[in-house]
């Protein structure tokens, strides 16, 4: 009974089902794309933060080395 009803409605409204399937596929693709984009942006932000920390660390190390070398405060 259910199979008969389903197959009959599928034959009557194939365009609507195809449009619905296409919409679902589009939503899944958009969700995947947004997830990928979010991950890429997160990785880029983490990279920028780590570069900033590395530059600060190098600058403080250089300043400390200058102090130890006696190049300042004469």
Coordinates of N, CA, C and O in Angstrom, one line a residue:
X1 N 0.8 -1.2 0.0 CA 0.0 0.0 0.0 C 0.9 1.3 0.0 O 0.7 2.1 -0.8
X2 N 1.8 1.3 1.0 CA 2.7 2.5 1.1 C 3.6 2.6 -0.2 O 3.8 3.7 -0.7
X3 N 4.1 1.4 -0.6 CA 4.9 1.4 -1.8 C 4.1 1.9 -3.0 O 4.6 2.7 -3.9
X4 N 2.9 1.4 -3.1 CA 2.0 1.9 -4.3 C 1.8 3.4 -4.2 O 1.8 4.0 -5.2
X5 N 1.5 3.9 -3.1 CA 1.2 5.3 -2.9 C 2.5 6.1 -3.2 O 2.4 7.1 -3.9
X6 N 3.6 5.7 -2.8 CA 4.8 6.4 -3.0 C 5.2 6.3 -4.5 O 5.5 7.4 -5.1
X7 N 5.1 5.2 -5.1 CA 5.4 5.1 -6.6 C 4.4 5.9 -7.4 O 4.8 6.5 -8.4
X8 N 3.2 5.9 -7.0 CA 2.2 6.7 -7.8 C 2.5 8.2 -7.6 O 2.5 8.9 -8.6
X9 N 2.7 8.7 -6.4 CA 3.0 10.1 -6.2 C 4.3 10.5 -6.9 O 4.5 11.6 -7.4
X10 N 5.3 9.5 -6.9 CA 6.6 9.8 -7.6 C 6.4 10.0 -9.1 O 7.0 10.8 -9.7
X11 N 5.4 9.2 -9.7 CA 5.2 9.3 -11.1 C 4.4 10.5 -11.4 O 4.5 11.1 -12.5
X12 N 3.5 11.0 -10.5 CA 2.7 12.1 -10.7 C 3.5 13.4 -10.6 O 3.3 14.4 -11.4
X13 N 4.4 13.5 -9.6 CA 5.1 14.7 -9.3 C 6.7 14.6 -9.4 O 7.4 14.9 -8.5
X14 N 7.2 14.1 -10.6 CA 8.6 13.8 -10.6 C 9.4 15.1 -10.6 O 10.5 15.2 -10.1
X15 N 8.9 16.2 -11.2 CA 9.6 17.5 -11.2 C 9.8 18.1 -9.8 O 10.8 18.5 -9.5
X16 N 8.7 18.0 -9.0 CA 8.8 18.5 -7.7 C 9.8 17.7 -6.9 O 10.6 18.3 -6.1
X17 N 9.8 16.4 -7.0 CA 10.8 15.6 -6.3 C 12.2 15.9 -6.7 O 13.1 15.9 -5.9
X18 N 12.4 16.1 -8.0 CA 13.7 16.4 -8.5 C 14.2 17.7 -8.0 O 15.4 17.9 -7.7
X19 N 13.3 18.7 -8.0 CA 13.7 20.0 -7.5 C 14.0 19.9 -6.0 O 14.9 20.6 -5.5
X20 N 13.2 19.1 -5.3 CA 13.5 19.0 -3.8 C 14.8 18.3 -3.6 O 15.6 18.7 -2.8
X21 N 15.1 17.3 -4.4 CA 16.4 16.6 -4.3 C 17.6 17.5 -4.6 O 18.6 17.5 -4.0
X22 N 17.4 18.4 -5.7 CA 18.4 19.3 -6.0 C 18.6 20.3 -4.9 O 19.7 20.7 -4.6
X23 N 17.5 20.8 -4.3 CA 17.6 21.7 -3.2 C 18.4 21.1 -2.0 O 19.3 21.8 -1.4
X24 N 18.1 19.9 -1.7 CA 18.8 19.2 -0.6 C 20.2 19.1 -0.9 O 21.1 19.3 -0.1
X25 N 20.5 18.7 -2.2 CA 21.9 18.6 -2.6 C 22.7 19.9 -2.5 O 23.8 20.0 -2.0
X26 N 22.0 21.0 -2.9 CA 22.6 22.3 -2.8 C 22.9 22.7 -1.3 O 23.9 23.3 -1.0
X27 N 21.9 22.4 -0.5 CA 22.1 22.7 0.9 C 23.3 21.9 1.5 O 24.0 22.5 2.3
X28 N 23.4 20.7 1.2 CA 24.5 19.9 1.7 C 25.8 20.4 1.2 O 26.8 20.6 1.9
X29 N 25.9 20.8 -0.1 CA 27.1 21.3 -0.7 C 27.4 22.7 0.0 O 28.6 22.9 0.2
X30 N 26.4 23.5 0.2 CA 26.7 24.8 0.9 C 27.2 24.6 2.3 O 28.1 25.3 2.7
X31 N 26.6 23.6 3.0 CA 27.1 23.4 4.3 C 28.6 22.9 4.3 O 29.4 23.3 5.1
X32 N 28.9 22.0 3.4 CA 30.3 21.6 3.3 C 31.2 22.7 2.9 O 32.3 22.8 3.5
X33 N 30.8 23.6 2.0 CA 31.6 24.7 1.6 C 31.8 25.7 2.7 O 32.9 26.1 2.9
X34 N 30.8 25.9 3.5 CA 30.9 26.8 4.6 C 31.8 26.2 5.7 O 32.6 26.9 6.3
X35 N 31.7 24.9 5.9 CA 32.6 24.3 6.9 C 34.0 24.4 6.4 O 34.9 24.6 7.2
X36 N 34.3 24.1 5.2 CA 35.6 24.2 4.6 C 36.2 25.6 4.7 O 37.3 25.8 5.1
X37 N 35.3 26.6 4.3 CA 35.8 28.0 4.4 C 36.1 28.4 5.8 O 37.1 29.0 6.1
X38 N 35.2 28.0 6.7 CA 35.4 28.3 8.2 C 36.7 27.7 8.7 O 37.5 28.4 9.4
X39 N 37.0 26.4 8.3 CA 38.2 25.8 8.7 C 39.5 26.5 8.1 O 40.5 26.8 8.8
X40 N 39.4 26.9 6.8 CA 40.5 27.6 6.2 C 40.7 29.0 6.9 O 41.9 29.4 7.1
X41 N 39.7 29.7 7.2 CA 39.8 31.0 7.9 C 40.4 30.8 9.3 O 41.2 31.6 9.7
X42 N 40.0 29.8 10.0 CA 40.5 29.5 11.3 C 42.0 29.2 11.2 O 42.8 29.7 12.0
X43 N 42.4 28.4 10.3 CA 43.8 28.0 10.1 C 44.6 29.3 9.8 O 45.7 29.5 10.3
X44 N 44.1 30.1 8.9 CA 44.8 31.4 8.6 C 44.9 32.3 9.8 O 46.0 32.9 10.0
X45 N 43.9 32.4 10.6 CA 43.9 33.2 11.8 C 44.9 32.7 12.8 O 45.7 33.4 13.3
X46 N 45.0 31.4 12.9 CA 46.0 30.8 13.9 C 47.4 31.0 13.3 O 48.3 31.3 14.1
X47 N 47.6 30.9 12.0 CA 48.9 31.1 11.5 C 49.3 32.6 11.7 O 50.5 32.8 12.1
X48 N 48.4 33.5 11.5 CA 48.7 34.9 11.7 C 49.1 35.2 13.2 O 50.0 35.9 13.5
X49 N 48.3 34.6 14.1 CA 48.6 34.8 15.5 C 50.0 34.2 15.9 O 50.8 34.8 16.6
X50 N 50.3 33.0 15.3 CA 51.6 32.4 15.7 C 52.7 33.2 15.1 O 53.8 33.3 15.7
X51 N 52.5 33.8 13.9 CA 53.6 34.6 13.3 C 53.8 35.9 14.2 O 54.9 36.3 14.4
X52 N 52.7 36.4 14.7 CA 52.8 37.6 15.5 C 53.6 37.3 16.8 O 54.5 38.0 17.2
X53 N 53.2 36.1 17.4 CA 53.9 35.7 18.6 C 55.4 35.5 18.3 O 56.3 35.9 19.1
X54 N 55.7 34.8 17.2 CA 57.1 34.5 16.8 C 57.9 35.8 16.6 O 59.0 36.0 17.1
X55 N 57.3 36.8 16.0 CA 58.0 38.1 15.8 C 58.2 38.8 17.1 O 59.3 39.4 17.3
X56 N 57.2 38.8 18.0 CA 57.4 39.4 19.3 C 58.5 38.7 20.1 O 59.4 39.4 20.7
X57 N 58.5 37.4 20.0 CA 59.5 36.6 20.8 C 60.9 36.9 20.2 O 61.9 37.1 21.0
X58 N 61.0 37.0 18.9 CA 62.3 37.3 18.3 C 62.8 38.7 18.6 O 64.0 39.0 18.9
X59 N 61.8 39.7 18.7 CA 62.2 41.1 19.0 C 62.6 41.2 20.5 O 63.6 41.8 20.8
X60 N 61.9 40.4 21.3 CA 62.3 40.5 22.8 C 63.7 39.8 23.0 O 64.5 40.2 23.8
X61 N 63.9 38.7 22.2 CA 65.2 38.0 22.3 C 66.3 39.0 21.8 O 67.4 39.0 22.4
X62 N 66.1 39.7 20.7 CA 67.1 40.6 20.2 C 67.3 41.7 21.2 O 68.5 42.1 21.5
X63 N 66.3 42.3 21.8 CA 66.4 43.3 22.8 C 67.2 42.8 24.0 O 68.1 43.4 24.5
X64 N 66.9 41.6 24.5 CA 67.6 41.0 25.6 C 69.1 40.7 25.3 O 69.9 41.0 26.1
X65 N 69.3 40.3 24.1 CA 70.7 40.0 23.6 C 71.5 41.3 23.6 O 72.7 41.4 23.9
X66 N 70.8 42.4 23.1 CA 71.5 43.7 23.1 C 71.8 44.2 24.5 O 72.9 44.8 24.7
X67 N 70.9 44.0 25.4 CA 71.2 44.4 26.8 C 72.3 43.6 27.4 O 73.2 44.1 28.1
X68 N 72.3 42.3 27.1 CA 73.4 41.4 27.7 C 74.7 41.8 27.1 O 75.8 41.8 27.7
X69 N 74.7 42.1 25.8 CA 76.0 42.5 25.1 C 76.5 43.8 25.5 O 77.7 44.2 25.2
X70 N 75.7 44.6 26.2 CA 76.2 45.9 26.7 C 76.1 47.0 25.7 O 76.8 48.0 25.8
X71 N 75.2 46.9 24.8 CA 75.1 47.9 23.7 C 74.1 49.0 24.1 O 73.9 49.9 23.3
X72 N 73.6 48.9 25.3 CA 72.6 50.0 25.7 C 73.0 50.6 27.1 O 73.9 50.0 27.7
X73 N 72.3 51.6 27.4 CA 72.5 52.2 28.7 C 73.9 52.4 29.2 O 74.3 52.0 30.3
X74 N 74.7 53.1 28.4 CA 76.1 53.3 28.7 C 76.2 54.5 29.7 O 75.4 55.4 29.7

